[in-house]
Short mmCIF file of C-alpha atoms and ligand atoms in Angstrom, two decimals:
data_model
loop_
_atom_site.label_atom_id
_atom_site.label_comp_id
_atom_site.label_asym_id
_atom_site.label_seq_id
_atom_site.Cartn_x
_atom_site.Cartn_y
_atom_site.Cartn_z
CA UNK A 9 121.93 91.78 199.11
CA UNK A 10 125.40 91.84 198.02
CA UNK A 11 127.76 88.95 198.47
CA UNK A 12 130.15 89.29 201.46
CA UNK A 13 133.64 88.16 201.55
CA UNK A 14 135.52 87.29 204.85
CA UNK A 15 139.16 87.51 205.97
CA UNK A 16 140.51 85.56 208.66
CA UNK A 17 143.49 87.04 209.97
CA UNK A 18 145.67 86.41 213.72
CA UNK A 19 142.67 84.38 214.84
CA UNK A 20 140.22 87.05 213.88
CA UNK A 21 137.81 87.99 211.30
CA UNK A 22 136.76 90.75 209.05
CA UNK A 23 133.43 90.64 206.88
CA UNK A 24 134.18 92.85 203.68
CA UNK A 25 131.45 93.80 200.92
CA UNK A 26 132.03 93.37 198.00
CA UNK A 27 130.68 95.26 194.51
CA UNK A 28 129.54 93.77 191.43
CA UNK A 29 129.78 95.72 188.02
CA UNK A 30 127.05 95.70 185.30
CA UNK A 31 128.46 92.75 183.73
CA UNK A 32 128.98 90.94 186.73
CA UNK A 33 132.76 91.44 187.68
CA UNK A 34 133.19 91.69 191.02
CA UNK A 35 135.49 93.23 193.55
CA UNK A 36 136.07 93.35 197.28
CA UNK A 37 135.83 96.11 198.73
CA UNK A 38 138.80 96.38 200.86
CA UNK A 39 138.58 100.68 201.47
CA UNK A 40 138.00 99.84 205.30
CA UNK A 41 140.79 96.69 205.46
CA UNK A 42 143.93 98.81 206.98
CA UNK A 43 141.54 100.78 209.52
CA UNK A 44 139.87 98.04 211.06
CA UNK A 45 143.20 95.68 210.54
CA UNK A 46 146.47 97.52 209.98
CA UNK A 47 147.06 95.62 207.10
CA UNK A 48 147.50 96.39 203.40
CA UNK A 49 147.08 94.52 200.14
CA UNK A 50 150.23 93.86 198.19
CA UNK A 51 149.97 93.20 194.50
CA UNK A 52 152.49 94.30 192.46
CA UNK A 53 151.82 94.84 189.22
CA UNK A 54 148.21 95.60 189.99
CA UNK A 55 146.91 92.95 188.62
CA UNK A 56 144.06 92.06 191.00
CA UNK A 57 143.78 95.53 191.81
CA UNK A 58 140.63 97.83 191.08
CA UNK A 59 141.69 101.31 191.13
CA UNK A 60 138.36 102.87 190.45
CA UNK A 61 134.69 102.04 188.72
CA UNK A 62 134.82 102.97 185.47
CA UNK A 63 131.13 103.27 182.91
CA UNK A 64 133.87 103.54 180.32
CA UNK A 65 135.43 100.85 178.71
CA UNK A 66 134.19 96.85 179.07
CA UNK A 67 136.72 94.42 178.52
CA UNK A 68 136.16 90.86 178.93
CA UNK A 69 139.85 89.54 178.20
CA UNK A 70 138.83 86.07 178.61
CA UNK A 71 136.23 85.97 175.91
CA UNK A 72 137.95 89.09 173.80
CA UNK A 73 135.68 91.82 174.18
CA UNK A 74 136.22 95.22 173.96
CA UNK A 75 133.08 97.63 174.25
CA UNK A 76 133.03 101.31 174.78
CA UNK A 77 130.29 102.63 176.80
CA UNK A 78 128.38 99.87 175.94
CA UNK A 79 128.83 100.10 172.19
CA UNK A 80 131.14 96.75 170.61
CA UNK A 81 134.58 97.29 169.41
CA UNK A 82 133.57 95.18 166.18
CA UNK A 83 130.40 97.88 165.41
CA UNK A 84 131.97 101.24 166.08
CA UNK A 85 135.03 100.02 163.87
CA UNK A 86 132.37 98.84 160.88
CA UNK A 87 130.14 102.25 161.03
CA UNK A 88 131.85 104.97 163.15
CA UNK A 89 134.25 107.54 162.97
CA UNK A 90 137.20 108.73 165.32
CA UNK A 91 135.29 111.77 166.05
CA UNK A 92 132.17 110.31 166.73
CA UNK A 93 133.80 107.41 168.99
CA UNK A 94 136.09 110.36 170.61
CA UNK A 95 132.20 112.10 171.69
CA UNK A 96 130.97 108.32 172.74
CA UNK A 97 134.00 108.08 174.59
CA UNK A 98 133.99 110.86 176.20
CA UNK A 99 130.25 112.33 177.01
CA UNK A 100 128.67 108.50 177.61
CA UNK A 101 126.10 108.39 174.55
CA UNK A 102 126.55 108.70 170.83
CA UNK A 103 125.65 112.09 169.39
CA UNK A 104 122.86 113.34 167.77
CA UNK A 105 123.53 115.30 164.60
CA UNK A 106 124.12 118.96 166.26
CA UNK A 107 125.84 117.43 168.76
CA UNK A 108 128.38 115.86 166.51
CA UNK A 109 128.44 118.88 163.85
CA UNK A 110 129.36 121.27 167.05
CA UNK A 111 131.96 118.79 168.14
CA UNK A 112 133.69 118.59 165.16
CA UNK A 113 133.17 122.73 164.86
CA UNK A 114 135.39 122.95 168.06
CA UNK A 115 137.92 120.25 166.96
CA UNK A 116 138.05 122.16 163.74
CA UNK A 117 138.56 125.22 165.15
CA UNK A 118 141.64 124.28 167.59
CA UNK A 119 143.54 122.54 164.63
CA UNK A 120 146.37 125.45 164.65
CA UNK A 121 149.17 126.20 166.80
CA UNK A 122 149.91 129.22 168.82
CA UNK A 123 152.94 130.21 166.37
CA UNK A 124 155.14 131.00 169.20
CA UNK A 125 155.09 127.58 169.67
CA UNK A 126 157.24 127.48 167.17
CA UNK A 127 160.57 128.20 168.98
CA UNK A 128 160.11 125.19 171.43
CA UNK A 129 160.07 122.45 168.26
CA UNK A 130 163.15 124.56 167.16
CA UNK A 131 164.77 123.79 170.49
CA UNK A 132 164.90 120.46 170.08
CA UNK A 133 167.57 118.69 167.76
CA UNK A 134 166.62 116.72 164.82
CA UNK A 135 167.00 113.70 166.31
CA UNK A 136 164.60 113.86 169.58
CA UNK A 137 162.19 111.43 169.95
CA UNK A 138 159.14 112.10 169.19
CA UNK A 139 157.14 110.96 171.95
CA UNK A 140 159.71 113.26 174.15
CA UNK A 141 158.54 115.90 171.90
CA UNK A 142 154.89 115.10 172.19
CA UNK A 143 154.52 114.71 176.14
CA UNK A 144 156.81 117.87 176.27
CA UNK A 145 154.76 120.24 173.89
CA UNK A 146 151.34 118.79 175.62
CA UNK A 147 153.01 120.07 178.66
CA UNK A 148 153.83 123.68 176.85
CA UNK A 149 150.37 123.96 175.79
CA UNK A 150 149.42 124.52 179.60
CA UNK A 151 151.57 127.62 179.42
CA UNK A 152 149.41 128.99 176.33
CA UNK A 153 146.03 127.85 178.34
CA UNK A 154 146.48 129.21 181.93
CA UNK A 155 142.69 130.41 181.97
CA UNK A 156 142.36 126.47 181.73
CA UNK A 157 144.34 124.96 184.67
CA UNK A 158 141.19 123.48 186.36
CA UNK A 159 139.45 120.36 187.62
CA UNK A 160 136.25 121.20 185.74
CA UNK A 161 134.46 118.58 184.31
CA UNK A 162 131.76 120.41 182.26
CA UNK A 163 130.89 123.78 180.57
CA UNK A 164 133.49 125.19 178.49
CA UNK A 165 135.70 125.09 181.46
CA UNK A 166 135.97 121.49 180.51
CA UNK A 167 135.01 121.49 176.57
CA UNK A 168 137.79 123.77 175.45
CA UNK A 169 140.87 122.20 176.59
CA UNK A 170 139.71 118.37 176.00
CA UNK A 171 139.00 120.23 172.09
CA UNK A 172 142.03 121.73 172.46
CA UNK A 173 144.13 118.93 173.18
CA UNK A 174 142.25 116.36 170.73
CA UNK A 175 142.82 118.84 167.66
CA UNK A 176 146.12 119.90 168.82
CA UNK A 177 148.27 116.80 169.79
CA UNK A 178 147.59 116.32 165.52
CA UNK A 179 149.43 119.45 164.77
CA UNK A 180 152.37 118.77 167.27
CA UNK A 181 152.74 115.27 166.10
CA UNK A 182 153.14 116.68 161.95
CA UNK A 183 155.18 119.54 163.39
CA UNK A 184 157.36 117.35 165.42
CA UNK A 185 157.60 114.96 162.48
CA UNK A 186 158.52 118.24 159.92
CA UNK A 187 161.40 120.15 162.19
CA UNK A 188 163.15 116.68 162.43
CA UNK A 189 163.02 116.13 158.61
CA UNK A 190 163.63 120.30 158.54
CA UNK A 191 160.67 120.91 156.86
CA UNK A 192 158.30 123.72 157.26
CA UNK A 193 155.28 123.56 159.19
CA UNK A 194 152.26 123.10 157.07
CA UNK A 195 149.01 124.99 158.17
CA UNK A 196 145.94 123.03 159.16
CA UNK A 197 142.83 122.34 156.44
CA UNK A 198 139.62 122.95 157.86
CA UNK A 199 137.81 121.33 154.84
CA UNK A 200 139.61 117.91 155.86
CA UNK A 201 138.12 115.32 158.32
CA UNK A 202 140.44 114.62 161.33
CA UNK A 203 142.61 112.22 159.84
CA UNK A 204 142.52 113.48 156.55
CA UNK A 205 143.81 116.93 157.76
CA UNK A 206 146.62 115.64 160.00
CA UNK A 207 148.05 113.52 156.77
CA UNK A 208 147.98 116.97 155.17
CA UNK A 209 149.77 118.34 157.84
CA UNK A 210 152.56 115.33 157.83
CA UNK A 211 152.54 115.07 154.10
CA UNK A 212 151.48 118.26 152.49
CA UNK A 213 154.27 120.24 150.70
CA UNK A 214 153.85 123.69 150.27
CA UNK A 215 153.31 123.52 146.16
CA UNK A 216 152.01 119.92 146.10
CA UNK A 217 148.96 118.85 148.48
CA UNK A 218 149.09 115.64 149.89
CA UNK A 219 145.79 113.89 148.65
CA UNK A 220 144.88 110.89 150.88
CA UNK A 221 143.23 107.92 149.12
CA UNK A 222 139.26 107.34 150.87
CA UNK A 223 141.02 104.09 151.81
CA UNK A 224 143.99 105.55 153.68
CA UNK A 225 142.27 108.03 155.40
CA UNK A 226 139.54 105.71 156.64
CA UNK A 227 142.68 103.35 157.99
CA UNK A 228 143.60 105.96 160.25
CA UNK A 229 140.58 106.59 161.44
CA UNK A 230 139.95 103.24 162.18
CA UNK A 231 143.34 103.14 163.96
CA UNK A 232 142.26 106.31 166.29
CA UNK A 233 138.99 104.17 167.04
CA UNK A 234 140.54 100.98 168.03
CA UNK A 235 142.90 103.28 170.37
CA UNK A 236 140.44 105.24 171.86
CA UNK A 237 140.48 103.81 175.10
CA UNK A 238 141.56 100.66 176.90
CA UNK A 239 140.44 101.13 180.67
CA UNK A 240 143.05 101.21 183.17
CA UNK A 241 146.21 100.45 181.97
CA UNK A 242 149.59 101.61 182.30
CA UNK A 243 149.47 104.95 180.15
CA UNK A 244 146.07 105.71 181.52
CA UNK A 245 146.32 104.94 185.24
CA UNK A 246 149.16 107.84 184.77
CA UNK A 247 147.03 109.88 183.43
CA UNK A 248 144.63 109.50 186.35
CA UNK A 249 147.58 109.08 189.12
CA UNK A 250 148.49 112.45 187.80
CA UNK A 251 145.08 114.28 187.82
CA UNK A 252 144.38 112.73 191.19
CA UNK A 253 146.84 115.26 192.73
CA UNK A 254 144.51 118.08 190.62
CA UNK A 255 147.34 118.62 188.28
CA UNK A 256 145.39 119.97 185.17
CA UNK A 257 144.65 118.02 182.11
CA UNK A 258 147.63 118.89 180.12
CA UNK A 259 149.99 117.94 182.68
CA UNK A 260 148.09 114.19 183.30
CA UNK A 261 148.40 113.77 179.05
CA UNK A 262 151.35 114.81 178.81
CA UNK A 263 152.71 112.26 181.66
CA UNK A 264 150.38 109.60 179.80
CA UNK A 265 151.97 110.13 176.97
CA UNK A 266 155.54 109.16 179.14
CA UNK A 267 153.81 106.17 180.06
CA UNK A 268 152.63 104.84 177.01
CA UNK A 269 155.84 105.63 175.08
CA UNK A 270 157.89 102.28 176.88
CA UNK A 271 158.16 99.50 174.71
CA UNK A 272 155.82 97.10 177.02
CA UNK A 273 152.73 99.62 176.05
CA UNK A 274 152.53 101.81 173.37
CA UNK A 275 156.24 101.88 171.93
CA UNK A 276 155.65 98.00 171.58
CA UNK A 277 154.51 99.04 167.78
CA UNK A 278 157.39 100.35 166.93
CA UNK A 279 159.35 97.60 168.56
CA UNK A 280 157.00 94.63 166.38
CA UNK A 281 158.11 96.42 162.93
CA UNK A 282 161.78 96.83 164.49
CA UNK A 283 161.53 93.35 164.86
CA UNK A 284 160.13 92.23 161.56
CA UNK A 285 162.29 94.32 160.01
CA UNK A 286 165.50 92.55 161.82
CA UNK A 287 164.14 89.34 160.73
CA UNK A 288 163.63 90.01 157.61
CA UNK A 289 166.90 92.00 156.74
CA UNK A 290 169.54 89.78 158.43
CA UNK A 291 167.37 86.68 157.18
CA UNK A 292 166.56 85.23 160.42
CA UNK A 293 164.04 82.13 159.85
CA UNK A 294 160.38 82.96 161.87
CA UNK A 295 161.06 79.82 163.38
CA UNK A 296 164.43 80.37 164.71
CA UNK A 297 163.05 83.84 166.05
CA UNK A 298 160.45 81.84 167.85
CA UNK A 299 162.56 79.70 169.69
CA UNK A 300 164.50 82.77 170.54
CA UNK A 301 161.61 84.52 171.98
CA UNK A 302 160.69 80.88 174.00
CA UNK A 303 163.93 80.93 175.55
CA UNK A 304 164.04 82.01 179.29
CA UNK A 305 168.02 83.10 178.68
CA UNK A 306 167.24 85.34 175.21
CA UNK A 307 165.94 88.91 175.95
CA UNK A 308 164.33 88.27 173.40
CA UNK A 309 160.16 88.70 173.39
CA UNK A 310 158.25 87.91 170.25
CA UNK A 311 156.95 91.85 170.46
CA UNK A 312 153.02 92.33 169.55
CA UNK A 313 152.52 89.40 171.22
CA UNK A 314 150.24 88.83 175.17
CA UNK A 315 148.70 91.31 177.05
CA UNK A 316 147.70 91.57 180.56
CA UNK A 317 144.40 91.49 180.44
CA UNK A 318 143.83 90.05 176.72
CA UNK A 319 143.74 86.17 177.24
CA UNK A 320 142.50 85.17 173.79
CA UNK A 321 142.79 87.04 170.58
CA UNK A 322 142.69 90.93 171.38
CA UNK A 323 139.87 91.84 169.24
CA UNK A 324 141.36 94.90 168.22
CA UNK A 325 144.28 92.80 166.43
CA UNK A 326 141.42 91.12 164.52
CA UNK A 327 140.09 94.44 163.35
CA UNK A 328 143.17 95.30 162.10
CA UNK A 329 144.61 91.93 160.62
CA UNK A 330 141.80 92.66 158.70
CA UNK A 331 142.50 96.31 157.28
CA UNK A 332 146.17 95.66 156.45
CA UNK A 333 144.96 93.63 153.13
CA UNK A 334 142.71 96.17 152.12
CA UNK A 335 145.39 99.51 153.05
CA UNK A 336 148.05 97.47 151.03
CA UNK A 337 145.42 96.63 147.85
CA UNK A 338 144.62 100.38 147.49
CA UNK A 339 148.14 101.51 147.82
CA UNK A 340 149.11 98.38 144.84
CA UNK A 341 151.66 97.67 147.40
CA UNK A 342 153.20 94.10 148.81
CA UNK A 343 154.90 94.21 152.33
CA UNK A 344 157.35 90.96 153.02
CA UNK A 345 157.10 91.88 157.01
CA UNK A 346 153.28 91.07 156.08
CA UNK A 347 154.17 87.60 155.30
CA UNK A 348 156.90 87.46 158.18
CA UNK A 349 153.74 88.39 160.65
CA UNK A 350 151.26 85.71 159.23
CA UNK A 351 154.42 83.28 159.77
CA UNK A 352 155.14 84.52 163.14
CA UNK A 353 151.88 84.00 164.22
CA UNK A 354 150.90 80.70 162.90
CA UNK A 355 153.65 79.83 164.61
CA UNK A 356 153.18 81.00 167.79
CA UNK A 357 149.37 79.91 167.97
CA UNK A 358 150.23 76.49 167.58
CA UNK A 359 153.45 76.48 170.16
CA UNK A 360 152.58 74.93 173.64
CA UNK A 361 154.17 77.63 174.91
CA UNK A 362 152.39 80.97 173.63
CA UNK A 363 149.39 78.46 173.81
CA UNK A 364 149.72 77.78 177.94
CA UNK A 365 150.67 80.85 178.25
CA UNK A 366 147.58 82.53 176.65
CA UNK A 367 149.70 84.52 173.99
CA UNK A 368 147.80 85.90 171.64
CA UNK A 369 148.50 88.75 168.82
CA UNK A 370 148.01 91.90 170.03
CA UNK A 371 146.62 95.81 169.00
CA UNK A 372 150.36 96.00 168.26
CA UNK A 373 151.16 93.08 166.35
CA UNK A 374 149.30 94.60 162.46
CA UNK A 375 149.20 97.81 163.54
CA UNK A 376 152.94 98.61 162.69
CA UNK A 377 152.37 97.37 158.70
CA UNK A 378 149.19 99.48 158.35
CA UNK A 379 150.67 102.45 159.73
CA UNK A 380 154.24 102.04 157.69
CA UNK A 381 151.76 101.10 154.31
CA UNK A 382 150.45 104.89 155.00
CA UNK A 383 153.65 106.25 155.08
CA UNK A 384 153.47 106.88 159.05
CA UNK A 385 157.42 106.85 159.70
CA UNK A 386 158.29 103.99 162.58
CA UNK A 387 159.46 106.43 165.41
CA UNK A 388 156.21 108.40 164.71
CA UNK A 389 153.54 105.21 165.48
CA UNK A 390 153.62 105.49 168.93
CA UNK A 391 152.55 109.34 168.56
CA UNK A 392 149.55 108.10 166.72
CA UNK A 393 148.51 105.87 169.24
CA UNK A 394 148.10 108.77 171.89
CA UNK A 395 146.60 110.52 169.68
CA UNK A 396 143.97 108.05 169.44
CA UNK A 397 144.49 107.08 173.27
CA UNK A 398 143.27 111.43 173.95
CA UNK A 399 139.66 110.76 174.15
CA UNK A 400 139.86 107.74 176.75
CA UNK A 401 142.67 109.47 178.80
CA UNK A 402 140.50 112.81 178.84
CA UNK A 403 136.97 111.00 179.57
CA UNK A 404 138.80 109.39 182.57
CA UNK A 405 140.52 112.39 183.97
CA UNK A 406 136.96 113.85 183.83
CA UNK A 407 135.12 110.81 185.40
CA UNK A 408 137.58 110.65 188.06
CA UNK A 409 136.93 114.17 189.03
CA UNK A 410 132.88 113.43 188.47
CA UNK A 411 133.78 111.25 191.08
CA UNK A 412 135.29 113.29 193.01
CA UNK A 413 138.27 110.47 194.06
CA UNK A 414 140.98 110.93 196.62
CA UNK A 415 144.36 111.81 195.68
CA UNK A 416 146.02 108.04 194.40
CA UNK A 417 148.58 106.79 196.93
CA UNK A 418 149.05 103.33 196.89
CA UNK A 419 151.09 102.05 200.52
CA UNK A 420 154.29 99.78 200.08
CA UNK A 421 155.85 97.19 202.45
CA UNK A 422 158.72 98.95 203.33
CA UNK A 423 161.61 95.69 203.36
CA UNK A 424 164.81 98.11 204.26
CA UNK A 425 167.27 98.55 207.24
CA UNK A 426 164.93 99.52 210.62
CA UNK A 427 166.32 102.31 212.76
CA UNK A 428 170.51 102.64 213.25
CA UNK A 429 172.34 105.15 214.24
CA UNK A 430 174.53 107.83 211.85
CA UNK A 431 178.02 107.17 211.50
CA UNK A 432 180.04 109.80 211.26
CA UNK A 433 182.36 109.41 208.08
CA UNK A 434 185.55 109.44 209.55
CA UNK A 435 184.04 106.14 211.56
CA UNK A 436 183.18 104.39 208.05
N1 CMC B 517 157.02 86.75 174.04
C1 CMC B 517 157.47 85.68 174.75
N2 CMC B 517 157.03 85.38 176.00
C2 CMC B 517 156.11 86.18 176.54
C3 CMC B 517 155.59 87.31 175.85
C4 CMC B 517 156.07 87.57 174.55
N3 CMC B 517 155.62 88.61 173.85
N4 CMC B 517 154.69 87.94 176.63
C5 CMC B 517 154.63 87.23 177.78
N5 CMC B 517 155.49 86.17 177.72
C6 CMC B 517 155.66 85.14 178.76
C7 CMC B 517 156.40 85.69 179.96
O1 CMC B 517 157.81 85.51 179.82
C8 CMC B 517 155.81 84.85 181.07
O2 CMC B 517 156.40 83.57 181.02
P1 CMC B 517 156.61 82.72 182.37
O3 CMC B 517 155.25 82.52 182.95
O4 CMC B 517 157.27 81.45 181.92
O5 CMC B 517 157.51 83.55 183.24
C9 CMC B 517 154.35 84.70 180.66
O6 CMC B 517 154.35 84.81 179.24
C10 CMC B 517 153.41 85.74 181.27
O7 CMC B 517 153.88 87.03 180.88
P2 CMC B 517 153.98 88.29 181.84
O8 CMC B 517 155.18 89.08 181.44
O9 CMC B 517 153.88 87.87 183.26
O10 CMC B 517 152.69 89.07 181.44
P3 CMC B 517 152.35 90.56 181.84
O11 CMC B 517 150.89 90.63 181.95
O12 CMC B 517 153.15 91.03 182.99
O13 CMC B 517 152.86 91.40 180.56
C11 CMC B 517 152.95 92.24 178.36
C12 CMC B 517 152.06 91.67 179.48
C13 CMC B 517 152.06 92.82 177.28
C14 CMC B 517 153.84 93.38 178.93
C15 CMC B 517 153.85 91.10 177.80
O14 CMC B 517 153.02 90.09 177.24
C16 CMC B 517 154.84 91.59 176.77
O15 CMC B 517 155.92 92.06 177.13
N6 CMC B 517 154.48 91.53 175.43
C17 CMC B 517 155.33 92.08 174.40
C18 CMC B 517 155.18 93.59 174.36
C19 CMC B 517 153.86 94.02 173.75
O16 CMC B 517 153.46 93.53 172.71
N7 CMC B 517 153.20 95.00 174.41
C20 CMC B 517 151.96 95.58 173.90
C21 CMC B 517 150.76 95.30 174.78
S1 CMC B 517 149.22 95.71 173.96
C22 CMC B 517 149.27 97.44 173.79
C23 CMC B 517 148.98 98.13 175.07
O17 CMC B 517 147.80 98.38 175.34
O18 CMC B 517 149.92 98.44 175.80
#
């Protein structure tokens, strides 16, 4: 029997169930509240909010866990790869060999661009953002797919455009990145793994192949994995507020990728090598930066740093603190923002105040220096976070519509002026 919750309310009171998950987080189950009440919930922010049930993504922020479908952060960084993880992710079980080798056949085979493509990166100027770029061309993608508007969530009707957009938000990142440096566009290599072939489509020049090191191109892919998915939060909840209304796929990741490009979410690891960068060219001491970032009446945040759910040491950040040594050792290179980041957060974890506060290094905190050690340009690392981010927004788009959910429409408390009559103007 499940545990029942009851609200007392104007002398009267209501008996709500309430729903446990698989690893004993539970919810109450308030679907029935403003029928039987007239009331609402208000929580702002969302964050006591359940918006759905997920089998997705497990995160225990608490104790710093992170598990896809079951499988632990820590593992599927050590052994897998991004395309693996991206079938995990999506489909609910790792793949057996076929299923993998087919998988990657249909990634492989979307890695082009419909050339007439072309004239909408041409449209932009050189200076667009590229996450503007990104959410647009996701969006212009629909209009070279319009077999592939739908709601289906299996069958090719399905398979083709979450291939499509996993191989092909590669290509429009590199293309992106090459009009604004006006460089050519640089055709896709089907011998390359995922990663490896979107380096060659940044880096490549037309007489002189970009080569990745094993190291380098294993980096990224461990970067896609860590982003894969994250369960409901900002970037994704768009990306299921979107498809809710049956909007297709494109149009939900290309409004994801609006929502993950703020500076609070995804753009935050551009902002952490923005600000390591400051510190380190106009000499500000870590120390004084930390006080800064303390202070109520600064602006400023110590970026990469406290997440909403994360209440101890996002284990992603661990993953990665850990790759940046070996990225920079292959490369032979030394990174003084690496030393600036170790400072920052020594710092920080031994401050009363990122310590009551539960602020602990985030995915975003490393991820900037092993992204700029590859060569990834700054205003470019947000793109490669929804890149990664495509498999989890895609598998919950598709679970939602498994599930068959209502449209989203959260209610509001409406706080404004009641009823008065019009004035005519010349009454003002
Ligand atoms: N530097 C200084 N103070 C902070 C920071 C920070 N980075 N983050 C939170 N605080 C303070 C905040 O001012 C508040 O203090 P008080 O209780 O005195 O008012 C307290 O900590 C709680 O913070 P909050 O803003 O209520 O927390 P939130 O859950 O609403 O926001 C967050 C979470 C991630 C937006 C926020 O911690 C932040 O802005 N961090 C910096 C940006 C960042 O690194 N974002 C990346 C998140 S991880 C990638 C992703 O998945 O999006």
């Amino acid at each position: 029997m499940s545990k029942k919750a009851t609200l007392q309310y104007d002398g009267q009171s209501l008996e709500l169930d309430t729903i446990v998950g698989t690893e004993n987080e539970t919810g109450i189950d308030i679907t029935q509240l403003r029928a039987k009440t007239g009331m609402i919930t208000l929580d702002p922010g969302y964050g006591n909010t359940g918006s759905c049930t997920s089998d997705i993504t497990f995160i225990n922020g608490e104790k710093g866990i992170l598990r896809y479908r079951g499988y632990a952060i820590e593992e599927l960084a050590e052994k897998s790869s991004f395309m693996e993880t991206a079938f995990l992710v999506l489909y609910g079980h790792l793949p057996a060999k076929e299923e993998l080798e087919t998988f990657e056949a249909g990634i492989r085979d979307e890695a082009y661009l419909h050339y007439g493509m072309k004239s909408h990166f041409e449209g932009f100027p050189d200076n667009a953002p590229p996450m503007a770029v990104l959410s647009s061309m996701l969006n212009v993608l629909s209009c070279y797919n319009t077999e592939l508007l739908t709601t289906a969530t299996k069958g090719p009707a399905f398979e083709l455009p979450a291939s499509r957009i996993i191989s092909k938000v590669r290509a429009i990142a590199a293309w992106a990145y090459r009009t604004s440096q006006g460089k050519p566009f640089m055709a896709p290599r089907t011998d390359l793994s995922y990663s490896g072939n979107f380096l060659h489509m940044m880096f490549s020049q037309q007489f002189n192949l970009y080569e990745p090191l094993p190291e380098v191109e294993r980096a990224l892919d461990l970067f896609l994995i860590l982003h894969a998915d994250h369960e409901q939060n900002c970037s994704t909840s768009t990306v299921r507020m979107v498809g809710s209304s049956h909007a297709s796929l494109f149009s939900a990741v290309s409004a994801g990728v609006g929502a993950l490009w703020g500076p609070l979410h995804g753009g935050a690891n551009c902002e952490v090598i923005k600000m390591l960068e400051r510190i380190h060219e106009e000499g500000i001491s870590p120390r004084a930066f930390v006080e800064k970032a303390k202070d109520k009446n600064s602006p400023e945040k110590l970026m990469g740093f406290g997440h909403r759910v994360y209440k101890s040491f996002d284990p992603r950040a661990k993953i990665l603190k850990g790759q940046v040594d070996n990225v920079l050792k292959a490369l032979n290179i030394s990174d003084p923002l690496l030393d600036i980041a170790y400072e920052l957060e020594e710092m920080a974890r031994s401050e009363d105040y990122f310590i009551e506060r539960n602020l602990y290094p985030n995915v975003d905190f490393y991820s900037g220096i092993l992204l700029r050690a590859i060569g990834i340009p700054v205003d470019m690392f947000t793109v490669l976070f929804a890149i990664g981010r495509m498999p989890g927004w895609i598998a919950n788009w598709r679970e939602m519509h498994v599930q068959s959910l209502r449209i989203s429409r959260p209610r509001q408390i409406y706080t404004g002026e009641i009823l008065r009559a019009y004035t005519p103007m010349d009454k003002r």
